[in-house]
Coordinates of C-alpha atoms in Angstrom, one line a residue:
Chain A
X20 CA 164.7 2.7 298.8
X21 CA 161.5 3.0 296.8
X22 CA 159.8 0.0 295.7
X23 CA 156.7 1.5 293.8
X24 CA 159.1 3.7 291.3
X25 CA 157.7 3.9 288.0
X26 CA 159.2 4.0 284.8
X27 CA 159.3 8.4 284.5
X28 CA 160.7 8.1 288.2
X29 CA 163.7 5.8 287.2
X30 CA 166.1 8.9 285.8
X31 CA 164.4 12.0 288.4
X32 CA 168.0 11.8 289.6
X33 CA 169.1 12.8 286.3
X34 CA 166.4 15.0 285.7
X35 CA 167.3 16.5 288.9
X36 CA 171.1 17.2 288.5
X37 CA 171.0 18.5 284.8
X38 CA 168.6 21.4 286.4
X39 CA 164.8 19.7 284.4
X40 CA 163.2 19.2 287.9
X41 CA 163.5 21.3 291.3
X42 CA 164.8 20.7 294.9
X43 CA 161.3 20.9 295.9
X44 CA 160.5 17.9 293.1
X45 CA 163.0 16.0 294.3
X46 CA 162.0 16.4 297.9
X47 CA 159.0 15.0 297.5
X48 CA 160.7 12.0 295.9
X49 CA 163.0 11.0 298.4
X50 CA 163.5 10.7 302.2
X51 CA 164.6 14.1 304.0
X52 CA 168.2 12.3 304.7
X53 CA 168.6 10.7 301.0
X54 CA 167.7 14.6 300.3
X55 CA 170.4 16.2 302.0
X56 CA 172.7 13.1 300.7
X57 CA 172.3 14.3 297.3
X58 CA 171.8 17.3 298.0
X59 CA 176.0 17.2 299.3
X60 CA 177.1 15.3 296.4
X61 CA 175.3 17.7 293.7
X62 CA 177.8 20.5 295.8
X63 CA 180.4 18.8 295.9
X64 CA 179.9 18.1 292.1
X65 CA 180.2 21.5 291.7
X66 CA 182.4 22.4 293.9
X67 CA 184.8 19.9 291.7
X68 CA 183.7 21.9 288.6
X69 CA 184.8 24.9 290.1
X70 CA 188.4 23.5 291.2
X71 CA 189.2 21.8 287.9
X72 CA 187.8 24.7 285.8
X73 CA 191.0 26.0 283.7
X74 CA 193.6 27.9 285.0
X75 CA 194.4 30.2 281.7
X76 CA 192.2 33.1 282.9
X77 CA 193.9 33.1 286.2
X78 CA 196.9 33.0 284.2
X79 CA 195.9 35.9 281.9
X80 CA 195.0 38.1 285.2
X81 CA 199.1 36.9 286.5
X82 CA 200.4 37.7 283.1
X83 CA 198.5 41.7 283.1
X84 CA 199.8 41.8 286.6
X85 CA 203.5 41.0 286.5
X86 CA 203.8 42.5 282.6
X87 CA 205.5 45.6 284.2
X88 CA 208.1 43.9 286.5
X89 CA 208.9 41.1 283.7
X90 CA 210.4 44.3 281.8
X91 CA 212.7 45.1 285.2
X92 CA 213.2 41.8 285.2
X93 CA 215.2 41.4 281.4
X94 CA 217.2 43.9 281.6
X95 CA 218.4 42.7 285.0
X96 CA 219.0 39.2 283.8
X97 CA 221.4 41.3 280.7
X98 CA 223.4 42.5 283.4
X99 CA 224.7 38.2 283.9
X100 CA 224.6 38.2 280.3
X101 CA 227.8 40.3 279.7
X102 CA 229.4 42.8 282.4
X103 CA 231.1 44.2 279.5
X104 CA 228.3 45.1 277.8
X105 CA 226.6 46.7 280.9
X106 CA 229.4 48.6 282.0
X107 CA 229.6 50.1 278.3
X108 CA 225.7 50.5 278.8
X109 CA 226.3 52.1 282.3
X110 CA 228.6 54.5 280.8
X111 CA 226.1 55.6 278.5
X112 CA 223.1 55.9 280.8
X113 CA 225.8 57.8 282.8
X114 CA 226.0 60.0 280.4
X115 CA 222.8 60.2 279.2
X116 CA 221.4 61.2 282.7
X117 CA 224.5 63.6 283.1
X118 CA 222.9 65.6 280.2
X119 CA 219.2 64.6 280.6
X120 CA 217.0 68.0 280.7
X121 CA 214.5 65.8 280.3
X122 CA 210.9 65.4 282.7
X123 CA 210.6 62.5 284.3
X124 CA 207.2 61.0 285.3
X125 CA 206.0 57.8 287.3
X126 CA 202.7 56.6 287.4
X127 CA 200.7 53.9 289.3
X128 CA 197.9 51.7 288.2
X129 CA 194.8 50.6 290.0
X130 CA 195.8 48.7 293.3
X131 CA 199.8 49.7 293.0
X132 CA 201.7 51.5 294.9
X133 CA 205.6 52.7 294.2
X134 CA 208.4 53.8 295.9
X135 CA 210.7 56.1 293.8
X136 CA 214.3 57.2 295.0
X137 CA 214.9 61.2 294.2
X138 CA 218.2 62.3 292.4
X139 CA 219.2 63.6 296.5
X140 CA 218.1 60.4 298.1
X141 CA 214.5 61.6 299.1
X142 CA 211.6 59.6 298.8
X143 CA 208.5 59.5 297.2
X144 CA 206.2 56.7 297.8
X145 CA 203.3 57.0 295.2
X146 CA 199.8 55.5 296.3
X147 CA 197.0 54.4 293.7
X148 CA 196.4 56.0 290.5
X149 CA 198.6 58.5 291.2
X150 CA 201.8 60.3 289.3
X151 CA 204.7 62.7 289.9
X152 CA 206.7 64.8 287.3
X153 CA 210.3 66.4 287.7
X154 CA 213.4 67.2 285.8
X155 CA 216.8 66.1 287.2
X156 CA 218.5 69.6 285.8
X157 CA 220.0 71.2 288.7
X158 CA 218.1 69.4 291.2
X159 CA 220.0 69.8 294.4
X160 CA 219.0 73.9 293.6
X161 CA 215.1 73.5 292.6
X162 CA 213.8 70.8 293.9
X163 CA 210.7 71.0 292.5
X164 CA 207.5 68.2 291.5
X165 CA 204.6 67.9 290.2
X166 CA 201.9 65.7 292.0
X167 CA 198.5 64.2 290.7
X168 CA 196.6 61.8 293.7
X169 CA 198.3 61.0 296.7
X170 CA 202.1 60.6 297.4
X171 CA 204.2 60.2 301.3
X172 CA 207.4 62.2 301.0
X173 CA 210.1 61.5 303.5
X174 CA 212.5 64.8 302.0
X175 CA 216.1 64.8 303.2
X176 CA 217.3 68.2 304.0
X177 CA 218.6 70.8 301.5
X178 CA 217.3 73.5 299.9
X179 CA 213.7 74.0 299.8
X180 CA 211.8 71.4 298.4
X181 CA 208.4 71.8 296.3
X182 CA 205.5 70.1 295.6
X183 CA 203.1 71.7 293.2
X184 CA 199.6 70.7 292.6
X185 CA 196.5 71.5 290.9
X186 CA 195.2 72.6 294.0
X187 CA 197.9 74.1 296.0
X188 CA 202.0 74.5 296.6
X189 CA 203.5 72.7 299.7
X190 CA 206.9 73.7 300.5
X191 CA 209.0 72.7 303.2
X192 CA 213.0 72.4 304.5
X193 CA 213.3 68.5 305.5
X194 CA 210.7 67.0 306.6
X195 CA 208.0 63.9 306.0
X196 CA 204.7 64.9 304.9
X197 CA 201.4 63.4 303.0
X198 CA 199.8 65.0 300.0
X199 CA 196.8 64.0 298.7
X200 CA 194.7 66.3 295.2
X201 CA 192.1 64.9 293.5
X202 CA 189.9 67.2 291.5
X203 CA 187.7 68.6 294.7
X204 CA 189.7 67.4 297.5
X205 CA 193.2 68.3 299.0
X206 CA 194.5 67.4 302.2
X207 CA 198.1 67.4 303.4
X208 CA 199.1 65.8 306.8
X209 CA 202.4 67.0 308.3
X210 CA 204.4 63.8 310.2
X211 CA 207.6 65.5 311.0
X212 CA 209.2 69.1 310.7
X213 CA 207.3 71.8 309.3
X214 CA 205.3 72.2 306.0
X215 CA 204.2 75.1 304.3
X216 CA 201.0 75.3 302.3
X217 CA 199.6 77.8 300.0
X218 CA 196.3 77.5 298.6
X219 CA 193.8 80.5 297.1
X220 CA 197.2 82.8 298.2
X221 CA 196.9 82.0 301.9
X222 CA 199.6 80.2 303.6
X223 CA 199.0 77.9 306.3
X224 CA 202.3 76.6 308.3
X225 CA 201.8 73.0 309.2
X226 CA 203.2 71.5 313.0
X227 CA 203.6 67.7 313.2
X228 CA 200.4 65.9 313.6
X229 CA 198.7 69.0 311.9
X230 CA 196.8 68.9 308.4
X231 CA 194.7 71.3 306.1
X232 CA 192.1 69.9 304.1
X233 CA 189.6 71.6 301.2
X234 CA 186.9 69.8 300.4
X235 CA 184.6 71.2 297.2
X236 CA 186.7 74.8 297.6
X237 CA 185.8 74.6 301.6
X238 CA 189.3 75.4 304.0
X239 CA 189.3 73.7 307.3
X240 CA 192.7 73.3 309.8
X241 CA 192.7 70.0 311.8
X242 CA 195.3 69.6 314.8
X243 CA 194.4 66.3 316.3
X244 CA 197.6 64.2 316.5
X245 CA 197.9 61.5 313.8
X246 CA 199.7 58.0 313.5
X247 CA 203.4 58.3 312.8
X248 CA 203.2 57.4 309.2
X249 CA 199.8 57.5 306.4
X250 CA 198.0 54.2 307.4
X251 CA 198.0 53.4 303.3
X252 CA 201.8 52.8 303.3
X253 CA 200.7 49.6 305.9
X254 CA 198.4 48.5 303.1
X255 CA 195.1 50.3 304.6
X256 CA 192.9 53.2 303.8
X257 CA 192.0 55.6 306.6
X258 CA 189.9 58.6 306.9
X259 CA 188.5 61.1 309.6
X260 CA 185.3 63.1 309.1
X261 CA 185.1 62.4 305.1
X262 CA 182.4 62.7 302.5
X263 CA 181.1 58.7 301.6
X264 CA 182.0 60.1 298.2
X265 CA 185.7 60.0 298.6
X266 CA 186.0 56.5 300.2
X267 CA 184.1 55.2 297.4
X268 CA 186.6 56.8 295.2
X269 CA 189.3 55.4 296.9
X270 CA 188.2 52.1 297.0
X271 CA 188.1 52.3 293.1
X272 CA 191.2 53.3 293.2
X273 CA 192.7 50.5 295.2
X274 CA 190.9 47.5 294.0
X275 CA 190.4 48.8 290.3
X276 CA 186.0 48.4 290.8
X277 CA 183.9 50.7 289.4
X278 CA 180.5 51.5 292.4
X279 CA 177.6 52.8 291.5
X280 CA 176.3 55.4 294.2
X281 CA 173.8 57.3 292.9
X282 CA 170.9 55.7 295.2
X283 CA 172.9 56.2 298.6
X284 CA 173.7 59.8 300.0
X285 CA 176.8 59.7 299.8
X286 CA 177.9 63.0 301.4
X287 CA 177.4 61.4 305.0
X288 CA 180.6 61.8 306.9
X289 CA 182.9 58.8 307.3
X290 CA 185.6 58.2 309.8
X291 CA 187.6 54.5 309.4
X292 CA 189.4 52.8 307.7
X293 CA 189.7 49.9 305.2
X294 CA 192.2 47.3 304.1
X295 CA 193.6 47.3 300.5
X296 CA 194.2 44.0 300.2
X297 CA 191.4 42.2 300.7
X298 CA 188.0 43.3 299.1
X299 CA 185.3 41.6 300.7
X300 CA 187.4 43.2 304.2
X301 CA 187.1 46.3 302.8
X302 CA 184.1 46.8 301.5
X303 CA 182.6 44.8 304.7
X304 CA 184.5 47.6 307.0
X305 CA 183.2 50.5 305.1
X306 CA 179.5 49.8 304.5
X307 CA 178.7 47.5 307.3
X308 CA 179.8 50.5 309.4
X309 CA 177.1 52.5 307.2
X310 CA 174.5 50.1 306.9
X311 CA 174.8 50.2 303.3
X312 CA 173.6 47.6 301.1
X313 CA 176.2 46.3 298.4
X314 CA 175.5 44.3 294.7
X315 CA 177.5 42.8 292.5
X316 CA 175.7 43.8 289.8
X317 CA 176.4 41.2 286.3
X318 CA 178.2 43.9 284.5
X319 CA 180.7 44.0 287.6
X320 CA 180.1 47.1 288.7
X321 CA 178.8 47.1 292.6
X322 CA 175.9 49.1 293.2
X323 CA 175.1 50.5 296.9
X324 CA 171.3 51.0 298.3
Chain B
X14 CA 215.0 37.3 276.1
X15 CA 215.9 34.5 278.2
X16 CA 215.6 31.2 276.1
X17 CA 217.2 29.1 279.2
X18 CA 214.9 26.2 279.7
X19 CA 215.8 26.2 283.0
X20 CA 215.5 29.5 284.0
X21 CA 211.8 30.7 285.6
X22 CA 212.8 33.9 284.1
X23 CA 212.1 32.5 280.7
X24 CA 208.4 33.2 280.2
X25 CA 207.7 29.5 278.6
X26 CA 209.0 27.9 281.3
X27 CA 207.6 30.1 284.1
X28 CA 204.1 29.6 281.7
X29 CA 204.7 25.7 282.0
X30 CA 204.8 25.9 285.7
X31 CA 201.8 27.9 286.0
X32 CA 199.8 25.0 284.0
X33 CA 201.6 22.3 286.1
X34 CA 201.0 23.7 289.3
X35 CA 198.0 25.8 289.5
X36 CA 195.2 23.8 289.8
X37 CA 196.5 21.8 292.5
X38 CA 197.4 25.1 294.7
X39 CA 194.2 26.1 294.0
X40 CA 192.6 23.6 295.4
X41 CA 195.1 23.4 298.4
X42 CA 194.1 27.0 299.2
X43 CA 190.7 26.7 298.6
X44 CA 190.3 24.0 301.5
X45 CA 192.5 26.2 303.9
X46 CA 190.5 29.4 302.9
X47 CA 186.8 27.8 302.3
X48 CA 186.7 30.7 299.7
X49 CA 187.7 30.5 295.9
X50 CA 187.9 34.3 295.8
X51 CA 190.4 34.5 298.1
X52 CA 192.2 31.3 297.2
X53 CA 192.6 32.7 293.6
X54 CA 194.4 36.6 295.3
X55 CA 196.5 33.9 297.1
X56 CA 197.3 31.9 294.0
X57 CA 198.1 34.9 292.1
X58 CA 200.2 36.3 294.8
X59 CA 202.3 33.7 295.5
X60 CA 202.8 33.4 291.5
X61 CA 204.1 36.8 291.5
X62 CA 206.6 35.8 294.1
X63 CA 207.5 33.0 292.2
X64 CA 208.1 35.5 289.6
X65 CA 210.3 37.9 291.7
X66 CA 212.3 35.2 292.6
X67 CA 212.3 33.6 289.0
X68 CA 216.7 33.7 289.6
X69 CA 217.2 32.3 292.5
X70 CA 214.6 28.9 292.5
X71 CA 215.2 26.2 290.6
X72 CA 212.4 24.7 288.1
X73 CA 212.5 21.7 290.5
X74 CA 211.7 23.7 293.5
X75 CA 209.5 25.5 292.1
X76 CA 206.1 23.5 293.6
X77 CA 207.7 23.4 297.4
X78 CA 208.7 27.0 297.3
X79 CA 204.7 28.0 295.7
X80 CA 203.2 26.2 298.4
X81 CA 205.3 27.4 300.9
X82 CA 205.0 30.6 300.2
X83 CA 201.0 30.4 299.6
X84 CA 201.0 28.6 303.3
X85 CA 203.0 31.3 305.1
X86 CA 200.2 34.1 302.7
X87 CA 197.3 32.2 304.0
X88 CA 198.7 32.5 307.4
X89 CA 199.2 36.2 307.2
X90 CA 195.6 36.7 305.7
X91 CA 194.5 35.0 308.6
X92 CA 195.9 36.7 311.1
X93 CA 195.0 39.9 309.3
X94 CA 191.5 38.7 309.1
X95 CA 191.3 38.0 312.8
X96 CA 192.8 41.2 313.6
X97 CA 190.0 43.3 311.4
X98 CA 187.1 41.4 312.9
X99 CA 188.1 41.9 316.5
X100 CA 188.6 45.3 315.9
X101 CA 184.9 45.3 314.2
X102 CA 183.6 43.8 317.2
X103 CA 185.0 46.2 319.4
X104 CA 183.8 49.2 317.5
X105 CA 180.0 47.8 316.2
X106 CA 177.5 48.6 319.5
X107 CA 174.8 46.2 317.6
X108 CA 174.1 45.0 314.1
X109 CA 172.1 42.9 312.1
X110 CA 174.1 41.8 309.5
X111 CA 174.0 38.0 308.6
X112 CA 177.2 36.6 307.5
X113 CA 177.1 35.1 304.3
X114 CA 176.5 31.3 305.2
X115 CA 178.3 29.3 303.2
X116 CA 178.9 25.2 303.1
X117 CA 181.7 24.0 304.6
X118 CA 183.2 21.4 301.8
X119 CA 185.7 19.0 303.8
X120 CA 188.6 17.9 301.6
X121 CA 187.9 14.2 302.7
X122 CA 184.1 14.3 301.0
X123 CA 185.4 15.7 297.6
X124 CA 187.7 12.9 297.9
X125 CA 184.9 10.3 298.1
X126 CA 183.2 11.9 295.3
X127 CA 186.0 11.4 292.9
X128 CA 186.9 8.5 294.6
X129 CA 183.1 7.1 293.9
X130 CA 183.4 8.3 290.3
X131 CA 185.8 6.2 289.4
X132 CA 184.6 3.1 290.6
X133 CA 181.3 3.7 289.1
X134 CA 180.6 0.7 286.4
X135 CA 181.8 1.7 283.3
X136 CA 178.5 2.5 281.1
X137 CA 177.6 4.7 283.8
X138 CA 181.2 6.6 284.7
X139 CA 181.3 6.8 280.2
X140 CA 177.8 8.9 280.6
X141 CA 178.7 10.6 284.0
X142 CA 182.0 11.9 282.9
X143 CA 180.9 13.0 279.5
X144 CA 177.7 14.7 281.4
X145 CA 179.9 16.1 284.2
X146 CA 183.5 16.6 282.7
X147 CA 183.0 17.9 278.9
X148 CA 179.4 19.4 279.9
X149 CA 177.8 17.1 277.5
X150 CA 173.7 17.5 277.1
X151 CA 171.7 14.3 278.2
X152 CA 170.9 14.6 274.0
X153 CA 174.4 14.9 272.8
X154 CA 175.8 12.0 274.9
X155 CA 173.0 10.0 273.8
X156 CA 174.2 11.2 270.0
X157 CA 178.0 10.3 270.7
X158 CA 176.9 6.7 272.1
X159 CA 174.0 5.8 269.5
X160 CA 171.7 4.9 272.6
X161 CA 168.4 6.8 273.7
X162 CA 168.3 9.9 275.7
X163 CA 165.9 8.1 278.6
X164 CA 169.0 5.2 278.3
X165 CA 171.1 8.0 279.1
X166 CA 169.0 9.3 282.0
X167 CA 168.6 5.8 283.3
X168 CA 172.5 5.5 283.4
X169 CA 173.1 8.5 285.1
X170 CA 170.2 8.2 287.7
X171 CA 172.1 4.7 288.7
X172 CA 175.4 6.5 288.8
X173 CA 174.2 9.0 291.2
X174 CA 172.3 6.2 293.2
X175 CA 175.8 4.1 293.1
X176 CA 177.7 7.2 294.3
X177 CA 175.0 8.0 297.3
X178 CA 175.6 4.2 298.4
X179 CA 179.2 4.8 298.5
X180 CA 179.8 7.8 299.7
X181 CA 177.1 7.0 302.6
X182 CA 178.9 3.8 303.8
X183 CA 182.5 4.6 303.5

């Protein structure tokens, strides 16, 4: 220890851990070990700060996220409450649906994904800020939806089943196929049976492993054999010879950021993939890969240079 | 509604268990992952599978099933982690990218911190808590305890001195 301290240099410790003087002040002050010493305890100070901080914004953020489910969740927990009742409820949703002419639309949020159960047991499995639309009169003859974003369809077989959107009509027996429309890009990847797709009145029959693409009103045919299923139903986000633009977009989508690309090119060609449950993976995967620069900016939003 | 008070189903309750429990998983992940970011996804995670299960666990289960379930999530992350890097280094000829470093914080240390805190003479642990725990200024605390600011300084200069010694020999 010091001998020589004077009467200013009693409290530099003080000084030092409320932020008045520097590292490089302190430095001077003290041995290089007695440094680092308190150098340790000042982050592990903080580090404590950070663990005890309070836990009602995390609760908030738990509270936004589980909103939708605690909904399910109620009217499950009526069902114990009294059969009777449900069973007289049952009867009329029963008939409710019996004579429902009604459109019926689901939706996803950022980062959520859905899997919805058709009136003929098909499937839909909705990814990211996505929706569907259809009306349950006379299904088993028109089976027809709407689609907005991306969506997996595993169809059983029947009669023809449709999927109209903005920019084009797939049609198709029985089969499992992957639609993704967002304003300039449409792409639909066939992963079993055969799938017709008209666009701009030209039909395009679709083999498994086959996909048509348009990107900004541009037609191109692909025939290289994919996975068995979309990667995104596994939780990940893959691509082959796309514009930066539309991973960017699709990162948004999934983790519900907002980027700010305007100093980066981003109609380079990407082929990869990315994780959707884990960020810093993510965006590590895709701009590593590009040897693109990434900010968290203050406002949140994460600029790329 | 559910106004069972011993249902996780009822909001209040499931609310109450948050408050109880969440700091302390927090930290619990936060030494396994080394990461608050991703110790916070896990927290909220294994909340929401509290949630989904909110019929079937009982209030007084509640913490061994959170940090069950948050152990076997950190697991998966893990291995999900390993399996994206190894597939990075397979498929990245060269770069020169620096990880982020980042201090490794050993769960013994913080112990010896808090541990050191509180045997801290009392003047000094009255000015270091009010300083470090309510965020006091070195002017306010000097307000609440009718002494002078450099009195203040002094006291917290010793504490930190005090803490060093103890920390350093344990």
């Amino acid at each position: 220890m010091r001998e020589n301290l004077t009467k200013e240099e009693e409290s530099f410790l003080a000084k030092w851990l409320d932020g008045t003087i520097s590292d490089a002040t302190l430095k001077e002050l003290v041995s290089e070990q007695d440094f680092i010493d308190y150098k340790k305890i000042k982050n592990g100070l903080e580090l404590l700060d950070e663990l005890n901080r309070p836990v009602a914004p995390s609760f908030n953020t738990l509270y936004n996220s589980i909103h939708k489910k605690r909904n399910f969740k109620n009217t499950q927990a009526s069902f114990k409450w009294g059969l009777s009742i449900a069973a007289s409820i049952l009867v009329v949703l029963g008939c409710y649906f019996a004579f429902n002419f009604e459109e019926i639309t689901h939706e996803t949020s950022y980062a959520e994904q859905k899997t919805i159960s058709l009136p003929d047991g098909s499937e839909v499995v909705l990814n990211a800020k996505s929706a569907i639309n259809f009306t349950e009169k006379d299904w088993r003859n028109n089976r027809t939806i709407l689609l907005k974003g991306e969506a997996f369809f595993k169809v059983k077989k029947g009669s023809t089943f449709s999927v109209q959107t903005p920019n084009g009509l797939v049609t198709v027996l029985g089969t499992q196929f992957n639609i993704k429309d967002t304003d300039t890009f449409f792409e639909v990847v066939c992963y079993e049976g055969k799938v017709s797709v008209t666009n701009n009145k030209k039909e395009h029959v679709l083999s498994p492993g086959n996909a048509i693409r348009k990107i900004d009103g541009k037609d191109s045919e692909k025939h290289d054999k994919e996975n068995s299923l979309p990667s995104w139903l596994n939780g990940e986000s893959s691509f082959v010879s796309v514009p930066l633009k539309y991973v960017i977009l699709e990162l948004e989508k999934q983790y519900n950021i907002q980027i700010d690309a305007h100093r980066i090119d981003d109609s380079i060609i990407f082929t990869g993939s990315f994780s959707n449950k884990d960020l810093k993976l993510a965006l590590v995967s895709v701009f590593k890969t590009m040897d693109i620069q990434y900010i968290k900016e203050k406002n949140g939003v994460l600029s790329l240079e | 509604m559910i106004k069972d008070l011993n249902n996780i189903c009822n909001q209040k309750v499931f609310e109450k268990l948050f408050n109880i429990h969440a700091k302390d998983l927090r930290r619990f992940l936060f030494f396994k992952t080394q990461d608050m970011d991703t110790a916070e996804d896990i927290l909220q995670d294994a909340f929401i599978k509290l949630w989904d299960n909110c019929n079937n666990v009982n209030p007084e289960k509640a913490k061994s099933f959170l940090f069950t379930v948050a152990k076997n999530m950190f697991f998966n992350y893990k291995k999900h982690e390993k399996v994206v890097m190894n597939h990075q280094k397979r498929t990245l000829k060269s770069s020169n990218y620096e990880t982020p470093e980042y201090l490794l914080v050993e769960k013994e240390f913080l112990v010896k911190i808090e541990e050191a805190i509180a045997a801290l003479p009392d003047k000094q642990k009255e000015v270091f808590l009010l300083s470090r725990m309510e965020k006091k200024k070195y002017k306010e605390i000097a307000e609440i305890l009718g002494i002078s600011v450099k009195a203040v300084e002094k006291r917290m200069h010793l504490a930190l001195l005090e803490m060093k010694e103890k920390i350093g020999k344990v």
